[in-house]
Amino acid sequence: WHSASVARQEAEDYGRAAVEQRERAEQEVQKNQMGLYAASIRQAERELASGASRNAALNQLNDWKNATGIDGTPSSPAMRDWEWYYLKSKADSAALDPRIETLKLGSRVNYAGRWSPDGKLLAVTGLGKQVLIIDAETREILQVFNRKGLEFSPRIAWGPDSKTIAIDNWFGTVEIYDLQTGLLTQIFNHNAGNTNSTLSWNHKFNLIAYCLDQGKIGIYDMAQRKLVKVLPTSSEVQAIEWSPDGDQLAFSAMPGGLHVVDYPSMRVSYKLAARVVQRLRWTPSGEQLICQDARPSQLFVVTPETNEHTPAVESGVGGIWGMAMHPHEPWVALSGPRGEIG
């Protein structure tokens, strides 16, 4: 009888210990969950307070959208309280932020950016001498090298093979760099002045369009290593961009508006004189143009085939310093004075 009593007592003690251990584990899980929830609330509050990204705040809040009680049972204290509903209402009522992601690099290197032809890399440069090559998927900086020119550079373009880039400096030169070595391989001069986005590389014909001076566009044949065409314009050129298929060249002049010319005939096939275009990029399909409006923080879309253009909308990055259209997806990367790429 004594042995049975001892065994029963030991079993009860073991059961109580197991229950206590399970309760401690559950309390630890609940504590961790509440810690994660609190961290998400703090981050969402910071995002909304700074105005950096409404979407980032919503992402933090939506992680807890389906949370019930602390331990998952209806009778337990609620995971979400007034703070979640308050911030969610604030985020929902905020002006729509078109950015899907923000990459912070600092304002000295994010003035000019371009996706590589295969969409796997992003090259950026700007006020400083550094050129950064960034992995488009991981956002890791893969390569950094210094360009030769000391001038501010708002213009950059990739070569057809994704192994070379062209950089156009204010008041001076177009420089061609080998990305494997970071070495300068070719230079050609111009007198274009301080235009914003006047450099584009035609991958079909291996041609670079750039501003010769403030009223002429030059077309340079990379295979022949010489200037092959000059397109006079009515006024100062603001932006130049080859279409994805290489058969059209879009440019904007001020005054004069937006023009699209067919290549190689150089016949004007579309003109929109009524609106100011400071920068422009073709969409991957080649059917539309994303344009920076007279107000530097706004964008609008032009469809040349139907002669339609949309009202301007806010970009979400403030004044636009640089635009990079993805070659395959409907994404445009925008940079501005906040030191961010959105």
GROMACS .gro file of N, CA and C in nm, residues 13-141:
model
  387
   13ASP      N    1   0.271   1.483  -0.857
   13ASP     CA    2   0.374   1.586  -0.862
   13ASP      C    3   0.422   1.609  -1.005
   14TYR      N    4   0.440   1.500  -1.081
   14TYR     CA    5   0.485   1.510  -1.221
   14TYR      C    6   0.381   1.582  -1.306
   15GLY      N    7   0.252   1.550  -1.280
   15GLY     CA    8   0.146   1.615  -1.355
   15GLY      C    9   0.141   1.763  -1.327
   16ARG      N   10   0.154   1.801  -1.197
   16ARG     CA   11   0.153   1.943  -1.163
   16ARG      C   12   0.272   2.016  -1.226
   17ALA      N   13   0.389   1.949  -1.225
   17ALA     CA   14   0.508   2.010  -1.285
   17ALA      C   15   0.490   2.029  -1.436
   18ALA      N   16   0.428   1.931  -1.500
   18ALA     CA   17   0.405   1.941  -1.645
   18ALA      C   18   0.309   2.055  -1.677
   19VAL      N   19   0.202   2.068  -1.592
   19VAL     CA   20   0.107   2.177  -1.614
   19VAL      C   21   0.174   2.312  -1.595
   20GLU      N   22   0.257   2.323  -1.489
   20GLU     CA   23   0.326   2.449  -1.463
   20GLU      C   24   0.423   2.482  -1.577
   21GLN      N   25   0.492   2.379  -1.627
   21GLN     CA   26   0.585   2.402  -1.737
   21GLN      C   27   0.511   2.447  -1.863
   22ARG      N   28   0.395   2.388  -1.891
   22ARG     CA   29   0.316   2.427  -2.008
   22ARG      C   30   0.264   2.570  -1.993
   23GLU      N   31   0.219   2.603  -1.870
   23GLU     CA   32   0.169   2.738  -1.847
   23GLU      C   33   0.280   2.841  -1.864
   24ARG      N   34   0.401   2.807  -1.815
   24ARG     CA   35   0.514   2.900  -1.832
   24ARG      C   36   0.547   2.918  -1.980
   25ALA      N   37   0.543   2.807  -2.056
   25ALA     CA   38   0.571   2.815  -2.199
   25ALA      C   39   0.466   2.899  -2.271
   26GLU      N   40   0.338   2.881  -2.233
   26GLU     CA   41   0.232   2.959  -2.295
   26GLU      C   42   0.245   3.107  -2.261
   27GLN      N   43   0.282   3.134  -2.135
   27GLN     CA   44   0.303   3.274  -2.095
   27GLN      C   45   0.418   3.337  -2.172
   28GLU      N   46   0.522   3.258  -2.197
   28GLU     CA   47   0.636   3.310  -2.273
   28GLU      C   48   0.596   3.338  -2.417
   29VAL      N   49   0.516   3.249  -2.477
   29VAL     CA   50   0.467   3.271  -2.613
   29VAL      C   51   0.381   3.397  -2.619
   30GLN      N   52   0.291   3.412  -2.519
   30GLN     CA   53   0.206   3.530  -2.515
   30GLN      C   54   0.289   3.657  -2.499
   31LYS      N   55   0.391   3.650  -2.414
   31LYS     CA   56   0.480   3.765  -2.393
   31LYS      C   57   0.550   3.803  -2.523
   32ASN      N   58   0.600   3.701  -2.595
   32ASN     CA   59   0.667   3.727  -2.722
   32ASN      C   60   0.571   3.786  -2.824
   33GLN      N   61   0.450   3.733  -2.830
   33GLN     CA   62   0.350   3.785  -2.923
   33GLN      C   63   0.318   3.931  -2.893
   34MET      N   64   0.300   3.962  -2.764
   34MET     CA   65   0.270   4.099  -2.727
   34MET      C   66   0.389   4.191  -2.758
   35GLY      N   67   0.511   4.139  -2.744
   35GLY     CA   68   0.628   4.218  -2.779
   35GLY      C   69   0.634   4.249  -2.928
   36LEU      N   70   0.604   4.148  -3.012
   36LEU     CA   71   0.602   4.169  -3.156
   36LEU      C   72   0.492   4.267  -3.196
   37TYR      N   73   0.377   4.253  -3.131
   37TYR     CA   74   0.265   4.344  -3.159
   37TYR      C   75   0.303   4.488  -3.123
   38ALA      N   76   0.363   4.506  -3.007
   38ALA     CA   77   0.403   4.640  -2.963
   38ALA      C   78   0.506   4.701  -3.058
   39ALA      N   79   0.600   4.617  -3.105
   39ALA     CA   80   0.701   4.666  -3.199
   39ALA      C   81   0.637   4.710  -3.330
   40SER      N   82   0.539   4.635  -3.377
   40SER     CA   83   0.469   4.671  -3.501
   40SER      C   84   0.393   4.802  -3.484
   41ILE      N   85   0.328   4.819  -3.368
   41ILE     CA   86   0.254   4.942  -3.342
   41ILE      C   87   0.348   5.062  -3.339
   42ARG      N   88   0.463   5.047  -3.273
   42ARG     CA   89   0.560   5.157  -3.266
   42ARG      C   90   0.612   5.193  -3.404
   43GLN      N   91   0.642   5.089  -3.487
   43GLN     CA   92   0.694   5.115  -3.621
   43GLN      C   93   0.589   5.182  -3.708
   44ALA      N   94   0.464   5.136  -3.700
   44ALA     CA   95   0.356   5.197  -3.779
   44ALA      C   96   0.337   5.343  -3.738
   45GLU      N   97   0.345   5.370  -3.607
   45GLU     CA   98   0.330   5.507  -3.560
   45GLU      C   99   0.442   5.596  -3.612
   46ARG      N  100   0.566   5.542  -3.615
   46ARG     CA  101   0.680   5.620  -3.667
   46ARG      C  102   0.663   5.649  -3.815
   47GLU      N  103   0.620   5.549  -3.891
   47GLU     CA  104   0.602   5.568  -4.036
   47GLU      C  105   0.498   5.677  -4.064
   48LEU      N  106   0.389   5.675  -3.991
   48LEU     CA  107   0.284   5.774  -4.013
   48LEU      C  108   0.326   5.912  -3.966
   49ALA      N  109   0.399   5.919  -3.854
   49ALA     CA  110   0.443   6.048  -3.801
   49ALA      C  111   0.544   6.116  -3.891
   50SER      N  112   0.633   6.036  -3.951
   50SER     CA  113   0.737   6.093  -4.037
   50SER      C  114   0.686   6.123  -4.177
   51GLY      N  115   0.573   6.060  -4.215
   51GLY     CA  116   0.522   6.077  -4.351
   51GLY      C  117   0.605   6.002  -4.452
   52ALA      N  118   0.692   5.910  -4.407
   52ALA     CA  119   0.783   5.840  -4.498
   52ALA      C  120   0.708   5.746  -4.591
   53SER      N  121   0.614   5.667  -4.534
   53SER     CA  122   0.542   5.574  -4.620
   53SER      C  123   0.414   5.525  -4.553
   54ARG      N  124   0.301   5.563  -4.609
   54ARG     CA  125   0.172   5.513  -4.562
   54ARG      C  126   0.164   5.362  -4.579
   55ASN      N  127   0.217   5.312  -4.692
   55ASN     CA  128   0.210   5.169  -4.720
   55ASN      C  129   0.288   5.087  -4.619
   56ALA      N  130   0.404   5.138  -4.576
   56ALA     CA  131   0.484   5.066  -4.476
   56ALA      C  132   0.407   5.056  -4.344
   57ALA      N  133   0.337   5.162  -4.306
   57ALA     CA  134   0.257   5.159  -4.184
   57ALA      C  135   0.144   5.057  -4.196
   58LEU      N  136   0.077   5.055  -4.311
   58LEU     CA  137  -0.031   4.958  -4.332
   58LEU      C  138   0.019   4.815  -4.327
   59ASN      N  139   0.137   4.791  -4.381
   59ASN     CA  140   0.194   4.656  -4.376
   59ASN      C  141   0.214   4.610  -4.233
   60GLN      N  142   0.265   4.699  -4.146
   60GLN     CA  143   0.283   4.665  -4.006
   60GLN      C  144   0.149   4.635  -3.939
   61LEU      N  145   0.049   4.715  -3.965
   61LEU     CA  146  -0.082   4.698  -3.901
   61LEU      C  147  -0.156   4.576  -3.954
   62ASN      N  148  -0.144   4.551  -4.083
   62ASN     CA  149  -0.218   4.438  -4.143
   62ASN      C  150  -0.165   4.303  -4.099
   63ASP      N  151  -0.041   4.298  -4.047
   63ASP     CA  152   0.011   4.172  -3.991
   63ASP      C  153  -0.074   4.123  -3.875
   64TRP      N  154  -0.148   4.215  -3.810
   64TRP     CA  155  -0.228   4.181  -3.692
   64TRP      C  156  -0.377   4.196  -3.720
   65LYS      N  157  -0.412   4.202  -3.847
   65LYS     CA  158  -0.551   4.226  -3.884
   65LYS      C  159  -0.643   4.114  -3.835
   66ASN      N  160  -0.596   3.989  -3.837
   66ASN     CA  161  -0.679   3.875  -3.800
   66ASN      C  162  -0.651   3.823  -3.660
   67ALA      N  163  -0.572   3.896  -3.582
   67ALA     CA  164  -0.542   3.854  -3.445
   67ALA      C  165  -0.667   3.860  -3.359
   68THR      N  166  -0.685   3.758  -3.273
   68THR     CA  167  -0.801   3.755  -3.182
   68THR      C  168  -0.752   3.780  -3.040
   69GLY      N  169  -0.762   3.679  -2.952
   69GLY     CA  170  -0.713   3.693  -2.816
   69GLY      C  171  -0.565   3.664  -2.809
   70ILE      N  172  -0.508   3.693  -2.692
   70ILE     CA  173  -0.364   3.674  -2.674
   70ILE      C  174  -0.325   3.529  -2.695
   71ASP      N  175  -0.409   3.436  -2.644
   71ASP     CA  176  -0.376   3.294  -2.661
   71ASP      C  177  -0.461   3.227  -2.768
   72GLY      N  178  -0.532   3.308  -2.848
   72GLY     CA  179  -0.609   3.252  -2.958
   72GLY      C  180  -0.749   3.206  -2.921
   73THR      N  181  -0.790   3.223  -2.794
   73THR     CA  182  -0.925   3.182  -2.752
   73THR      C  183  -1.013   3.305  -2.735
   74PRO      N  184  -1.143   3.291  -2.758
   74PRO     CA  185  -1.233   3.408  -2.748
   74PRO      C  186  -1.237   3.469  -2.608
   75SER      N  187  -1.211   3.388  -2.504
   75SER     CA  188  -1.222   3.437  -2.367
   75SER      C  189  -1.098   3.511  -2.318
   76SER      N  190  -0.986   3.501  -2.393
   76SER     CA  191  -0.863   3.566  -2.350
   76SER      C  192  -0.865   3.715  -2.387
   77PRO      N  193  -0.780   3.798  -2.321
   77PRO     CA  194  -0.775   3.941  -2.354
   77PRO      C  195  -0.742   3.963  -2.502
   78ALA      N  196  -0.800   4.067  -2.559
   78ALA     CA  197  -0.781   4.094  -2.702
   78ALA      C  198  -0.637   4.134  -2.731
   79MET      N  199  -0.583   4.083  -2.843
   79MET     CA  200  -0.448   4.121  -2.885
   79MET      C  201  -0.446   4.267  -2.930
   80ARG      N  202  -0.545   4.304  -3.010
   80ARG     CA  203  -0.553   4.441  -3.060
   80ARG      C  204  -0.637   4.525  -2.966
   81ASP      N  205  -0.597   4.648  -2.945
   81ASP     CA  206  -0.675   4.739  -2.862
   81ASP      C  207  -0.694   4.869  -2.939
   82TRP      N  208  -0.731   4.976  -2.869
   82TRP     CA  209  -0.764   5.103  -2.933
   82TRP      C  210  -0.653   5.155  -3.022
   83GLU      N  211  -0.525   5.128  -2.981
   83GLU     CA  212  -0.413   5.184  -3.058
   83GLU      C  213  -0.409   5.131  -3.201
   84TRP      N  214  -0.444   5.002  -3.221
   84TRP     CA  215  -0.443   4.943  -3.354
   84TRP      C  216  -0.551   5.010  -3.440
   85TYR      N  217  -0.672   5.024  -3.384
   85TYR     CA  218  -0.783   5.082  -3.459
   85TYR      C  219  -0.758   5.230  -3.489
   86TYR      N  220  -0.695   5.299  -3.395
   86TYR     CA  221  -0.663   5.441  -3.416
   86TYR      C  222  -0.564   5.458  -3.531
   87LEU      N  223  -0.454   5.381  -3.528
   87LEU     CA  224  -0.352   5.393  -3.633
   87LEU      C  225  -0.403   5.343  -3.766
   88LYS      N  226  -0.485   5.236  -3.765
   88LYS     CA  227  -0.542   5.184  -3.890
   88LYS      C  228  -0.633   5.289  -3.954
   89SER      N  229  -0.714   5.356  -3.874
   89SER     CA  230  -0.801   5.461  -3.927
   89SER      C  231  -0.718   5.576  -3.983
   90LYS      N  232  -0.610   5.611  -3.913
   90LYS     CA  233  -0.523   5.719  -3.958
   90LYS      C  234  -0.455   5.684  -4.089
   91ALA      N  235  -0.410   5.559  -4.101
   91ALA     CA  236  -0.343   5.516  -4.224
   91ALA      C  237  -0.441   5.511  -4.340
   92ASP      N  238  -0.563   5.461  -4.314
   92ASP     CA  239  -0.664   5.450  -4.421
   92ASP      C  240  -0.707   5.587  -4.472
   93SER      N  241  -0.706   5.686  -4.385
   93SER     CA  242  -0.753   5.820  -4.424
   93SER      C  243  -0.642   5.905  -4.483
   94ALA      N  244  -0.517   5.857  -4.475
   94ALA     CA  245  -0.404   5.933  -4.530
   94ALA      C  246  -0.410   5.931  -4.682
   95ALA      N  247  -0.347   6.031  -4.745
   95ALA     CA  248  -0.341   6.036  -4.891
   95ALA      C  249  -0.270   5.912  -4.943
   96LEU      N  250  -0.318   5.856  -5.050
   96LEU     CA  251  -0.262   5.735  -5.106
   96LEU      C  252  -0.117   5.755  -5.147
   97ASP      N  253  -0.030   5.668  -5.100
   97ASP     CA  254   0.112   5.671  -5.133
   97ASP      C  255   0.137   5.568  -5.242
   98PRO      N  256   0.180   5.609  -5.362
   98PRO     CA  257   0.195   5.513  -5.471
   98PRO      C  258   0.318   5.423  -5.458
   99ARG      N  259   0.407   5.450  -5.362
   99ARG     CA  260   0.528   5.370  -5.351
   99ARG      C  261   0.498   5.230  -5.297
  100ILE      N  262   0.562   5.129  -5.352
  100ILE     CA  263   0.550   4.993  -5.301
  100ILE      C  264   0.671   4.957  -5.216
  101GLU      N  265   0.776   5.037  -5.222
  101GLU     CA  266   0.897   5.010  -5.144
  101GLU      C  267   0.982   5.136  -5.144
  102THR      N  268   1.064   5.150  -5.038
  102THR     CA  269   1.153   5.264  -5.028
  102THR      C  270   1.294   5.215  -4.999
  103LEU      N  271   1.391   5.266  -5.073
  103LEU     CA  272   1.532   5.232  -5.055
  103LEU      C  273   1.606   5.360  -5.021
  104LYS      N  274   1.666   5.365  -4.900
  104LYS     CA  275   1.733   5.486  -4.854
  104LYS      C  276   1.883   5.475  -4.880
  105LEU      N  277   1.934   5.569  -4.962
  105LEU     CA  278   2.076   5.567  -4.999
  105LEU      C  279   2.146   5.699  -4.967
  106GLY      N  280   2.071   5.804  -4.943
  106GLY     CA  281   2.132   5.935  -4.923
  106GLY      C  282   2.122   6.017  -5.051
  107SER      N  283   2.104   6.146  -5.036
  107SER     CA  284   2.075   6.231  -5.151
  107SER      C  285   2.194   6.251  -5.244
  108ARG      N  286   2.317   6.217  -5.201
  108ARG     CA  287   2.433   6.240  -5.288
  108ARG      C  288   2.446   6.135  -5.398
  109VAL      N  289   2.379   6.022  -5.383
  109VAL     CA  290   2.399   5.916  -5.483
  109VAL      C  291   2.271   5.874  -5.554
  110ASN      N  292   2.159   5.941  -5.528
  110ASN     CA  293   2.035   5.888  -5.586
  110ASN      C  294   1.968   5.982  -5.684
  111TYR      N  295   2.043   6.071  -5.744
  111TYR     CA  296   1.981   6.165  -5.838
  111TYR      C  297   1.948   6.095  -5.969
  112ALA      N  298   2.038   6.010  -6.017
  112ALA     CA  299   2.016   5.942  -6.144
  112ALA      C  300   2.018   5.792  -6.120
  113GLY      N  301   1.921   5.721  -6.175
  113GLY     CA  302   1.916   5.576  -6.160
  113GLY      C  303   1.855   5.511  -6.282
  114ARG      N  304   1.900   5.390  -6.314
  114ARG     CA  305   1.845   5.315  -6.428
  114ARG      C  306   1.850   5.166  -6.398
  115TRP      N  307   1.743   5.093  -6.436
  115TRP     CA  308   1.743   4.947  -6.434
  115TRP      C  309   1.828   4.896  -6.550
  116SER      N  310   1.896   4.785  -6.528
  116SER     CA  311   1.967   4.719  -6.637
  116SER      C  312   1.866   4.659  -6.734
  117PRO      N  313   1.909   4.628  -6.859
  117PRO     CA  314   1.814   4.575  -6.959
  117PRO      C  315   1.742   4.448  -6.915
  118ASP      N  316   1.808   4.364  -6.834
  118ASP     CA  317   1.743   4.242  -6.787
  118ASP      C  318   1.664   4.262  -6.658
  119GLY      N  319   1.667   4.383  -6.602
  119GLY     CA  320   1.590   4.414  -6.482
  119GLY      C  321   1.650   4.361  -6.353
  120LYS      N  322   1.773   4.307  -6.358
  120LYS     CA  323   1.833   4.246  -6.240
  120LYS      C  324   1.918   4.341  -6.157
  121LEU      N  325   1.955   4.455  -6.216
  121LEU     CA  326   2.044   4.549  -6.148
  121LEU      C  327   1.988   4.690  -6.157
  122LEU      N  328   2.027   4.774  -6.061
  122LEU     CA  329   1.992   4.915  -6.062
  122LEU      C  330   2.120   4.994  -6.042
  123ALA      N  331   2.150   5.085  -6.135
  123ALA     CA  332   2.268   5.170  -6.124
  123ALA      C  333   2.224   5.310  -6.083
  124VAL      N  334   2.292   5.368  -5.984
  124VAL     CA  335   2.258   5.503  -5.939
  124VAL      C  336   2.384   5.586  -5.922
  125THR      N  337   2.371   5.715  -5.943
  125THR     CA  338   2.478   5.811  -5.917
  125THR      C  339   2.413   5.947  -5.897
  126GLY      N  340   2.493   6.051  -5.876
  126GLY     CA  341   2.429   6.180  -5.852
  126GLY      C  342   2.525   6.291  -5.819
  127LEU      N  343   2.512   6.349  -5.699
  127LEU     CA  344   2.592   6.464  -5.661
  127LEU      C  345   2.737   6.428  -5.636
  128GLY      N  346   2.763   6.310  -5.583
  128GLY     CA  347   2.899   6.266  -5.557
  128GLY      C  348   2.959   6.194  -5.676
  129LYS      N  349   3.084   6.148  -5.661
  129LYS     CA  350   3.151   6.078  -5.770
  129LYS      C  351   3.116   5.929  -5.776
  130GLN      N  352   3.057   5.874  -5.670
  130GLN     CA  353   3.034   5.731  -5.663
  130GLN      C  354   2.923   5.685  -5.757
  131VAL      N  355   2.946   5.566  -5.816
  131VAL     CA  356   2.844   5.495  -5.892
  131VAL      C  357   2.816   5.365  -5.818
  132LEU      N  358   2.690   5.338  -5.786
  132LEU     CA  359   2.651   5.218  -5.713
  132LEU      C  360   2.574   5.124  -5.805
  133ILE      N  361   2.609   4.995  -5.801
  133ILE     CA  362   2.535   4.891  -5.873
  133ILE      C  363   2.466   4.806  -5.767
  134ILE      N  364   2.332   4.800  -5.774
  134ILE     CA  365   2.251   4.737  -5.669
  134ILE      C  366   2.176   4.618  -5.726
  135ASP      N  367   2.175   4.507  -5.650
  135ASP     CA  368   2.097   4.390  -5.688
  135ASP      C  369   1.949   4.422  -5.672
  136ALA      N  370   1.872   4.410  -5.780
  136ALA     CA  371   1.732   4.452  -5.777
  136ALA      C  372   1.647   4.363  -5.688
  137GLU      N  373   1.689   4.238  -5.665
  137GLU     CA  374   1.608   4.146  -5.584
  137GLU      C  375   1.642   4.157  -5.436
  138THR      N  376   1.771   4.153  -5.403
  138THR     CA  377   1.812   4.154  -5.262
  138THR      C  378   1.835   4.294  -5.207
  139ARG      N  379   1.845   4.394  -5.296
  139ARG     CA  380   1.877   4.534  -5.261
  139ARG      C  381   2.019   4.548  -5.207
  140GLU      N  382   2.102   4.448  -5.231
  140GLU     CA  383   2.242   4.453  -5.186
  140GLU      C  384   2.326   4.535  -5.285
  141ILE      N  385   2.416   4.618  -5.232
  141ILE     CA  386   2.508   4.693  -5.318
  141ILE      C  387   2.619   4.599  -5.363
   0.00000   0.00000   0.00000
